[in-house]
Amino acid sequence: MKTQKVWFVTGASKGLGLTLVKQLLNTGAKVAATSRSIADLKKAVDFSGDQFLPLAVNLTSEESVADAIEKTIGTFGQLDVVVNNAGYGMTGALEELSDAEARTNFDVNVFGSLNVIRKALPHLRQQQSGHIINISSVGGFYGMFPGFGIYCATKFAVDGFTEALSEEVKPFGIHATIVSPGYFRTEFLNPTSLSMPQNPIDAYKLVRDSEALHLSQIKGNQPGDPEKGASAIIKLADVENPPLHLFLGEDAYNMAYAKIDAVKRDLESWKDVTVSTGF
């Protein structure tokens, strides 16, 4: 009989994380799920069985994260799949976002995930198995979104450290995957998940137009189905050789190829310069 995996999912009280947790519980999996508010998490998931462990966690605190991992191991006896899903969006031109605004976005989207990885890996290494799934964004590969530079930078960071991580943990039988969704119909563009600049600069009309487009036209009309996205993530944990990169959504697929083609054009157009710089 196949043993159900133990999952640890951050940012589970809404959006893709909530959909994922609900689907996992329906399959019989054991799930430790985190949110800043345990009351919000319990209400959103609405599950009372002993296979569900809701946890209030401050991801920017190493102590809080370590405590959550230990509670997961203590409750379920093991840890198999870690999903770093917690994060939030931020708009604003680079000039108009303050150092504090930018650093706070990095603290949650980047350093929060690193805290989880750092505390989970000793257990995964000891059992010589596991899978770390980091939820990035197509904006971590394709950054041509005016007004989303800091958010894209956080997701580029996630992509970069996950690629290195995949090589570092391979000898221990551990997998790492970057999941890069396009636009999915979640709360991502709601005020609770999307931070706006505190001191906008009027000159950045292109940025204001992009913000308006996202809030008035894209919000509520995103093409991605969160149920299908969650199912794709669950599928990752069941394959012997999961991919390093998984883009979700036709829009993400097309944007990824647009970036690849643009880089190829620049490489070939400037090849003479590129290869002329050696000794």
Short mmCIF file of C-alpha atoms in Angstrom, two decimals:
data_model
loop_
_atom_site.label_atom_id
_atom_site.label_comp_id
_atom_site.label_asym_id
_atom_site.label_seq_id
_atom_site.Cartn_x
_atom_site.Cartn_y
_atom_site.Cartn_z
CA MET A 1 0.00 0.00 0.00
CA LYS A 2 1.37 3.39 -0.99
CA THR A 3 2.29 5.60 1.96
CA GLN A 4 0.85 9.11 1.83
CA LYS A 5 3.44 11.86 1.75
CA VAL A 6 3.69 14.56 4.38
CA TRP A 7 3.45 18.05 2.91
CA PHE A 8 4.49 21.40 4.39
CA VAL A 9 2.80 24.32 2.59
CA THR A 10 3.35 28.00 3.38
CA GLY A 11 0.90 30.78 2.57
CA ALA A 12 -2.03 28.39 2.79
CA SER A 13 -4.93 30.61 3.84
CA LYS A 14 -5.75 31.90 0.35
CA GLY A 15 -4.95 31.66 -3.33
CA LEU A 16 -3.09 28.78 -4.89
CA GLY A 17 -1.80 27.63 -1.51
CA LEU A 18 -5.31 27.20 -0.12
CA THR A 19 -6.47 25.33 -3.22
CA LEU A 20 -3.43 23.06 -2.99
CA VAL A 21 -4.01 22.26 0.69
CA LYS A 22 -7.68 21.41 0.11
CA GLN A 23 -6.83 19.11 -2.78
CA LEU A 24 -4.10 17.39 -0.79
CA LEU A 25 -6.40 16.75 2.15
CA ASN A 26 -8.99 15.29 -0.21
CA THR A 27 -6.38 12.79 -1.43
CA GLY A 28 -5.67 11.68 2.13
CA ALA A 29 -2.26 13.33 2.35
CA LYS A 30 -0.96 14.64 5.65
CA VAL A 31 -0.58 18.40 5.46
CA ALA A 32 1.10 20.95 7.70
CA ALA A 33 -0.03 24.36 6.48
CA THR A 34 1.11 27.79 7.56
CA SER A 35 -0.32 31.28 7.65
CA ARG A 36 0.29 34.41 9.67
CA SER A 37 -3.16 33.91 11.24
CA ILE A 38 -4.11 30.42 12.39
CA ALA A 39 -7.74 31.52 12.77
CA ASP A 40 -7.90 32.61 9.13
CA LEU A 41 -6.21 29.39 8.07
CA LYS A 42 -8.59 27.12 9.96
CA LYS A 43 -11.60 29.02 8.65
CA ALA A 44 -10.37 28.93 5.05
CA VAL A 45 -9.43 25.23 4.99
CA ASP A 46 -12.41 24.08 7.10
CA PHE A 47 -11.03 20.61 7.86
CA SER A 48 -11.02 18.93 11.26
CA GLY A 49 -9.27 15.60 10.61
CA ASP A 50 -5.96 14.67 12.23
CA GLN A 51 -4.18 14.68 8.86
CA PHE A 52 -4.28 18.51 8.92
CA LEU A 53 -1.87 20.53 11.06
CA PRO A 54 -2.54 24.29 10.90
CA LEU A 55 0.36 26.45 12.04
CA ALA A 56 0.73 30.17 12.70
CA VAL A 57 4.17 31.07 11.38
CA ASN A 58 6.18 34.23 10.88
CA LEU A 59 8.32 33.21 7.91
CA THR A 60 10.80 36.02 8.50
CA SER A 61 11.65 34.54 11.91
CA GLU A 62 14.02 31.58 11.88
CA GLU A 63 12.76 30.54 15.30
CA SER A 64 9.13 30.52 14.19
CA VAL A 65 9.97 28.50 11.07
CA ALA A 66 12.11 26.02 13.02
CA ASP A 67 9.28 25.51 15.52
CA ALA A 68 6.82 24.83 12.69
CA ILE A 69 9.10 22.26 11.05
CA GLU A 70 9.67 20.51 14.39
CA LYS A 71 5.92 20.41 15.07
CA THR A 72 5.37 18.87 11.64
CA ILE A 73 7.96 16.15 12.26
CA GLY A 74 6.65 15.59 15.77
CA THR A 75 3.07 15.22 14.56
CA PHE A 76 3.54 13.20 11.39
CA GLY A 77 6.93 11.57 11.95
CA GLN A 78 8.44 12.73 8.67
CA LEU A 79 8.49 15.44 6.01
CA ASP A 80 8.42 14.72 2.29
CA VAL A 81 7.33 17.74 0.25
CA VAL A 82 7.99 21.38 1.10
CA VAL A 83 6.04 24.01 -0.85
CA ASN A 84 7.26 27.58 -0.46
CA ASN A 85 4.14 29.37 -1.63
CA ALA A 86 3.88 32.37 0.71
CA GLY A 87 4.53 35.76 -0.82
CA TYR A 88 2.89 38.94 -2.03
CA GLY A 89 2.98 41.18 -5.07
CA MET A 90 4.30 44.72 -5.20
CA THR A 91 3.86 47.43 -7.80
CA GLY A 92 5.78 50.64 -8.24
CA ALA A 93 8.62 51.97 -10.33
CA LEU A 94 12.08 51.33 -8.93
CA GLU A 95 12.59 55.02 -8.26
CA GLU A 96 9.38 55.48 -6.29
CA LEU A 97 9.62 52.41 -4.04
CA SER A 98 11.54 53.02 -0.84
CA ASP A 99 14.35 50.86 0.48
CA ALA A 100 12.03 49.64 3.25
CA GLU A 101 9.27 48.69 0.79
CA ALA A 102 11.68 46.76 -1.41
CA ARG A 103 13.39 45.00 1.49
CA THR A 104 10.09 43.92 3.02
CA ASN A 105 9.08 42.27 -0.25
CA PHE A 106 12.42 40.45 -0.34
CA ASP A 107 12.10 39.47 3.32
CA VAL A 108 8.88 37.57 2.65
CA ASN A 109 9.28 36.35 -0.93
CA VAL A 110 12.98 35.41 -0.74
CA PHE A 111 14.31 35.18 2.79
CA GLY A 112 11.12 33.58 4.12
CA SER A 113 11.57 30.73 1.66
CA LEU A 114 15.26 30.45 2.51
CA ASN A 115 14.37 30.14 6.19
CA VAL A 116 12.04 27.24 5.42
CA ILE A 117 14.60 25.51 3.21
CA ARG A 118 17.34 25.94 5.81
CA LYS A 119 15.22 24.38 8.57
CA ALA A 120 13.72 21.59 6.46
CA LEU A 121 16.87 20.31 4.78
CA PRO A 122 18.46 18.57 7.80
CA HIS A 123 15.41 16.30 7.99
CA LEU A 124 15.30 15.69 4.24
CA ARG A 125 19.02 14.94 4.13
CA GLN A 126 18.73 12.51 7.02
CA GLN A 127 16.00 10.52 5.27
CA GLN A 128 17.80 10.85 1.89
CA SER A 129 14.64 11.90 0.09
CA GLY A 130 12.28 14.81 -0.35
CA HIS A 131 11.10 17.46 -2.76
CA ILE A 132 11.30 21.24 -2.36
CA ILE A 133 8.82 23.07 -4.59
CA ASN A 134 9.31 26.83 -4.76
CA ILE A 135 6.40 28.80 -6.16
CA SER A 136 7.95 31.53 -8.26
CA SER A 137 6.22 33.32 -11.14
CA VAL A 138 6.63 33.78 -14.85
CA GLY A 139 7.81 37.19 -13.59
CA GLY A 140 10.86 35.38 -12.23
CA PHE A 141 11.90 34.54 -15.79
CA TYR A 142 10.31 37.29 -17.90
CA GLY A 143 10.64 40.69 -16.29
CA MET A 144 9.08 43.00 -18.87
CA PHE A 145 6.34 44.24 -16.55
CA PRO A 146 6.61 48.02 -15.88
CA GLY A 147 5.92 48.66 -12.22
CA PHE A 148 6.67 45.13 -11.09
CA GLY A 149 10.48 45.37 -10.99
CA ILE A 150 10.93 44.64 -7.29
CA TYR A 151 8.43 41.79 -7.32
CA CYS A 152 10.09 40.30 -10.41
CA ALA A 153 13.47 40.70 -8.72
CA THR A 154 12.28 38.62 -5.75
CA LYS A 155 11.10 35.90 -8.09
CA PHE A 156 14.30 36.03 -10.17
CA ALA A 157 16.07 35.41 -6.85
CA VAL A 158 13.84 32.41 -6.16
CA ASP A 159 14.65 30.99 -9.59
CA GLY A 160 18.38 31.52 -9.08
CA PHE A 161 18.72 29.95 -5.66
CA THR A 162 16.46 27.05 -6.62
CA GLU A 163 18.64 26.20 -9.61
CA ALA A 164 21.68 26.10 -7.33
CA LEU A 165 19.72 24.20 -4.68
CA SER A 166 18.75 21.50 -7.17
CA GLU A 167 22.42 20.70 -7.71
CA GLU A 168 23.38 20.95 -4.03
CA VAL A 169 20.74 18.46 -2.83
CA LYS A 170 20.87 16.00 -5.72
CA PRO A 171 23.43 13.74 -3.95
CA PHE A 172 20.95 13.33 -1.07
CA GLY A 173 18.10 12.09 -3.26
CA ILE A 174 16.24 15.39 -2.87
CA HIS A 175 14.52 17.17 -5.77
CA ALA A 176 13.94 20.90 -6.26
CA THR A 177 11.43 22.44 -8.65
CA ILE A 178 10.61 26.01 -9.65
CA VAL A 179 6.89 26.45 -10.38
CA SER A 180 6.28 29.57 -12.47
CA PRO A 181 2.59 30.40 -12.83
CA GLY A 182 1.24 32.97 -15.23
CA TYR A 183 -1.96 34.82 -14.37
CA PHE A 184 -4.19 32.62 -12.20
CA ARG A 185 -7.61 33.63 -10.91
CA THR A 186 -6.67 34.01 -7.24
CA GLU A 187 -6.56 36.90 -4.75
CA PHE A 188 -3.09 37.92 -5.98
CA LEU A 189 -4.34 41.23 -7.44
CA ASN A 190 -6.47 42.04 -4.38
CA PRO A 191 -5.32 44.76 -1.95
CA THR A 192 -4.46 42.13 0.69
CA SER A 193 -1.94 40.50 -1.66
CA LEU A 194 -0.70 43.41 -3.80
CA SER A 195 1.24 46.28 -2.24
CA MET A 196 1.09 49.70 -3.91
CA PRO A 197 3.80 52.40 -3.69
CA GLN A 198 3.46 54.69 -0.69
CA ASN A 199 4.88 57.68 -2.59
CA PRO A 200 4.00 57.39 -6.29
CA ILE A 201 5.69 59.74 -8.74
CA ASP A 202 3.35 61.34 -11.30
CA ALA A 203 5.90 61.11 -14.12
CA TYR A 204 5.58 57.33 -14.30
CA LYS A 205 2.47 57.19 -16.46
CA LEU A 206 3.47 53.82 -17.96
CA VAL A 207 3.57 52.31 -14.47
CA ARG A 208 0.21 53.81 -13.49
CA ASP A 209 -1.30 52.48 -16.73
CA SER A 210 0.08 49.01 -15.95
CA GLU A 211 -1.34 49.13 -12.43
CA ALA A 212 -4.73 50.22 -13.75
CA LEU A 213 -4.69 47.46 -16.35
CA HIS A 214 -4.01 44.82 -13.72
CA LEU A 215 -6.61 46.11 -11.27
CA SER A 216 -9.42 46.96 -13.70
CA GLN A 217 -9.08 44.44 -16.53
CA ILE A 218 -6.81 41.52 -15.61
CA LYS A 219 -8.13 41.09 -12.05
CA GLY A 220 -11.01 38.64 -12.12
CA ASN A 221 -10.28 37.64 -15.71
CA GLN A 222 -7.03 35.73 -15.25
CA PRO A 223 -6.95 32.69 -17.56
CA GLY A 224 -5.38 30.25 -15.07
CA ASP A 225 -7.59 27.85 -13.09
CA PRO A 226 -6.22 27.44 -9.53
CA GLU A 227 -7.73 23.93 -9.25
CA LYS A 228 -5.79 22.79 -12.31
CA GLY A 229 -2.67 24.58 -11.12
CA ALA A 230 -2.82 22.82 -7.75
CA SER A 231 -3.32 19.45 -9.45
CA ALA A 232 -0.21 20.07 -11.55
CA ILE A 233 1.83 20.77 -8.40
CA ILE A 234 0.58 17.58 -6.75
CA LYS A 235 1.57 15.63 -9.86
CA LEU A 236 5.16 16.84 -9.42
CA ALA A 237 5.51 14.90 -6.18
CA ASP A 238 4.49 11.62 -7.81
CA VAL A 239 7.00 11.46 -10.65
CA GLU A 240 10.43 9.87 -10.36
CA ASN A 241 12.27 12.64 -12.16
CA PRO A 242 10.43 15.94 -11.67
CA PRO A 243 11.44 18.95 -13.78
CA LEU A 244 13.54 21.79 -12.45
CA HIS A 245 11.28 24.29 -14.23
CA LEU A 246 7.50 23.97 -14.50
CA PHE A 247 5.65 26.87 -16.11
CA LEU A 248 1.89 26.92 -15.51
CA GLY A 249 -0.49 28.50 -18.00
CA GLU A 250 -0.41 29.12 -21.73
CA ASP A 251 0.43 32.75 -21.02
CA ALA A 252 3.47 31.69 -18.99
CA TYR A 253 4.51 29.30 -21.76
CA ASN A 254 4.33 32.07 -24.37
CA MET A 255 6.14 34.64 -22.22
CA ALA A 256 8.93 32.18 -21.45
CA TYR A 257 9.53 31.60 -25.14
CA ALA A 258 9.38 35.35 -25.83
CA LYS A 259 12.20 35.81 -23.31
CA ILE A 260 14.22 32.92 -24.75
CA ASP A 261 13.86 34.31 -28.28
CA ALA A 262 14.82 37.83 -27.14
CA VAL A 263 17.97 36.56 -25.43
CA LYS A 264 18.89 34.56 -28.53
CA ARG A 265 18.50 37.67 -30.70
CA ASP A 266 20.77 39.70 -28.43
CA LEU A 267 23.32 36.89 -28.26
CA GLU A 268 23.58 36.62 -32.02
CA SER A 269 23.40 40.37 -32.72
CA TRP A 270 26.25 41.05 -30.30
CA LYS A 271 28.17 37.79 -30.73
CA ASP A 272 31.23 39.52 -32.18
CA VAL A 273 31.49 41.76 -29.12
CA THR A 274 30.72 38.93 -26.71
CA VAL A 275 33.39 36.55 -27.97
CA SER A 276 36.01 39.28 -28.52
CA THR A 277 36.58 39.97 -24.83
CA GLY A 278 38.91 37.08 -24.00
CA PHE A 279 42.71 37.27 -23.81
#
